[in-house]
CSV table of C-alpha atoms and ligand atoms in Angstrom, one decimal:
chain,number,residue,atom,x,y,z
A,1,UNK,CA,-0.2,173.5,14.3
A,2,UNK,CA,-0.6,175.9,11.4
A,3,UNK,CA,-4.1,176.1,9.9
A,4,UNK,CA,-2.9,176.5,6.3
A,5,UNK,CA,-2.5,173.1,4.8
A,6,UNK,CA,0.8,173.8,3.0
A,7,UNK,CA,2.3,175.3,6.2
A,8,UNK,CA,1.1,172.2,8.0
A,9,UNK,CA,2.7,169.9,5.6
A,10,UNK,CA,6.0,171.8,5.9
A,11,UNK,CA,5.6,171.5,9.7
A,12,UNK,CA,5.1,167.7,9.6
A,13,UNK,CA,8.2,167.3,7.5
A,14,UNK,CA,10.2,169.5,9.9
A,15,UNK,CA,9.0,167.3,12.8
A,16,UNK,CA,9.1,163.9,11.3
A,17,UNK,CA,11.1,164.1,8.0
A,18,UNK,CA,14.3,162.8,9.6
A,19,UNK,CA,12.8,159.5,10.7
A,20,UNK,CA,13.4,156.4,8.7
A,21,UNK,CA,10.8,154.4,10.7
A,22,UNK,CA,11.6,151.8,13.4
A,23,UNK,CA,12.0,148.1,13.5
A,24,UNK,CA,10.5,146.2,10.6
A,25,UNK,CA,9.4,149.4,8.9
A,26,UNK,CA,13.0,150.7,8.7
A,27,UNK,CA,13.8,152.0,5.2
A,28,UNK,CA,17.2,153.0,3.8
A,29,UNK,CA,16.4,156.7,3.5
A,30,UNK,CA,14.7,159.3,5.7
A,31,UNK,CA,11.0,160.0,5.3
A,32,UNK,CA,11.8,163.4,3.8
A,33,UNK,CA,14.3,162.1,1.3
A,34,UNK,CA,11.9,159.3,0.3
A,35,UNK,CA,9.1,161.9,-0.4
A,36,UNK,CA,11.5,164.1,-2.4
A,37,UNK,CA,12.8,161.2,-4.4
A,38,UNK,CA,9.3,160.0,-5.1
A,39,UNK,CA,8.2,163.5,-6.3
A,40,UNK,CA,11.3,163.8,-8.4
A,41,UNK,CA,10.6,160.4,-10.1
A,42,UNK,CA,7.1,161.6,-10.9
A,43,UNK,CA,8.4,164.8,-12.3
A,44,UNK,CA,11.0,163.1,-14.4
A,45,UNK,CA,8.2,160.9,-15.8
A,46,UNK,CA,6.4,164.1,-16.8
A,47,UNK,CA,3.4,163.3,-14.6
A,48,UNK,CA,0.8,166.0,-14.0
A,49,UNK,CA,1.4,168.4,-11.1
A,50,UNK,CA,-1.4,166.7,-9.2
A,51,UNK,CA,0.4,163.4,-9.4
A,52,UNK,CA,3.7,164.9,-8.5
A,53,UNK,CA,2.0,166.4,-5.4
A,54,UNK,CA,0.5,163.0,-4.6
A,55,UNK,CA,4.0,161.5,-4.8
A,56,UNK,CA,5.4,164.1,-2.4
A,57,UNK,CA,2.5,163.6,0.0
A,58,UNK,CA,1.7,159.9,-0.2
A,59,UNK,CA,3.2,159.0,3.2
A,60,UNK,CA,2.1,162.0,5.3
A,61,UNK,CA,-0.3,159.6,7.0
A,62,UNK,CA,2.7,158.1,8.7
A,63,UNK,CA,3.3,161.5,10.4
A,64,UNK,CA,-0.4,161.8,11.3
A,65,UNK,CA,-0.3,158.3,12.9
A,66,UNK,CA,2.7,159.3,15.0
A,67,UNK,CA,1.0,162.5,16.1
A,68,UNK,CA,-2.3,160.8,16.8
A,69,UNK,CA,-1.3,157.5,18.4
A,70,UNK,CA,2.5,157.5,18.7
A,71,UNK,CA,5.0,155.2,17.1
A,72,UNK,CA,3.2,151.9,16.2
A,73,UNK,CA,5.8,149.2,16.5
A,74,UNK,CA,4.5,146.4,14.3
A,75,UNK,CA,0.9,147.0,13.1
A,76,UNK,CA,-0.6,148.5,10.0
A,77,UNK,CA,-1.0,152.2,10.7
A,78,UNK,CA,-3.4,152.6,7.8
A,79,UNK,CA,-1.4,155.7,6.7
A,80,UNK,CA,-3.0,155.9,3.3
A,81,UNK,CA,-6.4,156.7,5.0
A,82,UNK,CA,-4.9,159.0,7.6
A,83,UNK,CA,-3.2,160.9,4.8
A,84,UNK,CA,-6.4,161.3,2.9
A,85,UNK,CA,-8.3,162.5,6.0
A,86,UNK,CA,-5.9,165.4,6.5
A,87,UNK,CA,-5.6,166.4,2.7
A,88,UNK,CA,-9.1,165.8,1.3
A,89,UNK,CA,-10.5,169.2,2.1
A,90,UNK,CA,-7.7,171.1,0.2
A,91,UNK,CA,-6.8,168.8,-2.7
A,92,UNK,CA,-8.6,167.4,-5.8
A,93,UNK,CA,-9.3,163.7,-6.4
A,94,UNK,CA,-6.3,163.5,-8.8
A,95,UNK,CA,-4.1,164.1,-5.7
A,96,UNK,CA,-6.2,162.3,-3.1
A,97,UNK,CA,-7.1,159.0,-4.9
A,98,UNK,CA,-3.6,157.9,-5.8
A,99,UNK,CA,-2.6,158.4,-2.2
A,100,UNK,CA,-5.7,156.5,-1.0
A,101,UNK,CA,-4.9,153.7,-3.4
A,102,UNK,CA,-1.1,153.4,-3.1
A,103,UNK,CA,-1.2,150.5,-0.6
A,104,UNK,CA,-3.9,148.8,-2.7
A,105,UNK,CA,-1.7,149.2,-5.7
A,106,UNK,CA,1.1,147.3,-3.9
A,107,UNK,CA,-1.4,144.5,-3.2
A,108,UNK,CA,-2.5,144.7,-6.9
A,109,UNK,CA,1.0,144.6,-8.4
A,110,UNK,CA,2.1,141.7,-6.2
A,111,UNK,CA,-0.9,139.7,-7.5
A,112,UNK,CA,-0.5,140.5,-11.2
A,113,UNK,CA,3.2,140.9,-11.6
A,114,UNK,CA,5.4,138.1,-10.1
A,115,UNK,CA,8.6,140.0,-10.6
A,116,UNK,CA,7.2,143.1,-8.8
A,117,UNK,CA,7.4,141.3,-5.5
A,118,UNK,CA,11.1,140.6,-5.8
A,119,UNK,CA,11.8,144.3,-6.1
A,120,UNK,CA,10.2,145.3,-2.8
A,121,UNK,CA,12.2,146.4,0.1
A,122,UNK,CA,12.2,144.1,3.2
A,123,UNK,CA,10.0,146.7,5.0
A,124,UNK,CA,7.5,146.7,2.2
A,125,UNK,CA,7.3,142.9,2.1
A,126,UNK,CA,6.7,142.9,5.9
A,127,UNK,CA,3.9,145.5,5.7
A,128,UNK,CA,2.3,143.7,2.7
A,129,UNK,CA,1.2,140.9,5.0
A,130,UNK,CA,-0.3,143.3,7.5
A,131,UNK,CA,-2.1,145.2,4.6
A,132,UNK,CA,-3.9,142.0,3.4
A,133,UNK,CA,-1.3,140.4,1.1
A,134,UNK,CA,-1.7,140.0,-2.7
A,135,UNK,CA,-5.2,140.7,-4.1
A,136,UNK,CA,-7.5,137.9,-5.2
A,137,UNK,CA,-9.3,137.9,-8.6
A,138,UNK,CA,-12.3,139.8,-7.4
A,139,UNK,CA,-10.2,142.5,-5.7
A,140,UNK,CA,-8.1,142.8,-8.9
A,141,UNK,CA,-11.1,143.4,-11.1
A,142,UNK,CA,-12.5,145.9,-8.6
A,143,UNK,CA,-9.2,147.8,-8.4
A,144,UNK,CA,-8.8,148.0,-12.1
A,145,UNK,CA,-12.2,149.6,-12.5
A,146,UNK,CA,-11.4,152.5,-10.2
A,147,UNK,CA,-10.9,155.9,-11.9
A,148,UNK,CA,-7.4,156.6,-10.5
A,149,UNK,CA,-6.1,153.0,-10.5
A,150,UNK,CA,-3.5,153.7,-13.2
A,151,UNK,CA,-2.1,156.8,-11.4
A,152,UNK,CA,-2.0,154.8,-8.2
A,153,UNK,CA,0.1,152.1,-9.9
A,154,UNK,CA,2.5,154.7,-11.3
A,155,UNK,CA,2.8,156.3,-7.8
A,156,UNK,CA,3.4,152.9,-6.3
A,157,UNK,CA,6.3,152.2,-8.7
A,158,UNK,CA,8.0,155.5,-7.9
A,159,UNK,CA,7.3,154.8,-4.2
A,160,UNK,CA,9.2,151.5,-4.4
A,161,UNK,CA,12.1,153.2,-6.3
A,162,UNK,CA,12.4,156.2,-4.0
A,163,UNK,CA,14.5,154.4,-1.4
A,164,UNK,CA,18.1,154.9,-2.7
A,165,UNK,CA,20.6,156.4,-0.3
A,166,UNK,CA,22.5,159.5,-1.6
A,167,UNK,CA,20.2,160.7,-4.3
A,168,UNK,CA,20.2,164.4,-4.9
A,169,UNK,CA,16.7,166.0,-5.2
A,170,UNK,CA,15.2,169.4,-5.4
A,171,UNK,CA,14.3,171.0,-2.0
A,172,UNK,CA,11.1,170.5,0.0
A,173,UNK,CA,10.4,174.2,-0.6
A,174,UNK,CA,10.5,173.6,-4.4
A,175,UNK,CA,7.8,170.9,-4.1
A,176,UNK,CA,5.8,172.8,-1.6
A,177,UNK,CA,5.5,175.6,-4.1
A,178,UNK,CA,4.1,173.0,-6.6
A,179,UNK,CA,1.7,171.7,-4.0
A,180,UNK,CA,0.5,175.2,-3.3
A,181,UNK,CA,-0.1,175.8,-7.0
A,182,UNK,CA,-2.1,172.5,-7.2
A,183,UNK,CA,-4.1,173.6,-4.1
A,184,UNK,CA,-4.8,177.1,-5.6
A,185,UNK,CA,-5.9,175.6,-8.9
A,186,UNK,CA,-8.3,173.2,-7.2
A,187,UNK,CA,-9.8,176.0,-5.2
A,188,UNK,CA,-10.3,178.0,-8.3
A,189,UNK,CA,-12.0,175.0,-10.0
A,190,UNK,CA,-14.3,174.6,-7.1
A,191,UNK,CA,-15.1,178.3,-7.1
A,192,UNK,CA,-13.8,178.8,-3.5
B,201,FE,FE1,6.2,155.6,0.4
């Protein structure tokens, strides 16, 4: 496993990017294509580079779960937290927090926006129940107060849209170059 985080990300996509998840988690596109579509939607929306990076990387925790415990048939793999654990040392909060909150954002949106639920893929509806279902009023207020809640909601909407078969996207190399720039900028800010 490469020690450099950007090389490691490349490696994870090479190993696991072709999967579209099994059973109830099956989506209509591969994990790689989903990540690229999500990053492209963020870029098209003129999101900051940090949020484009978050869009590309929001599901790497699924790869970590497979590496650490193998395919999990039908349980919540808490991929948002596994992703954060492997990225937090190299990326700023503007990348990390939307990733950490992208599942919470689904629970939030299903609670505050009735029509949001109807747009979810069957796999997302299935995992919603395992992830705690729609938020209650206390959880909603707590979520809205978080510094990166709005970015997490934007990421969540791109996540839900990034499941269309046959969409052309820029390459993984293109987005890894952007991720590298975000990493280098964060390092410079931290004086490392
Ligand atoms: Fe996703």
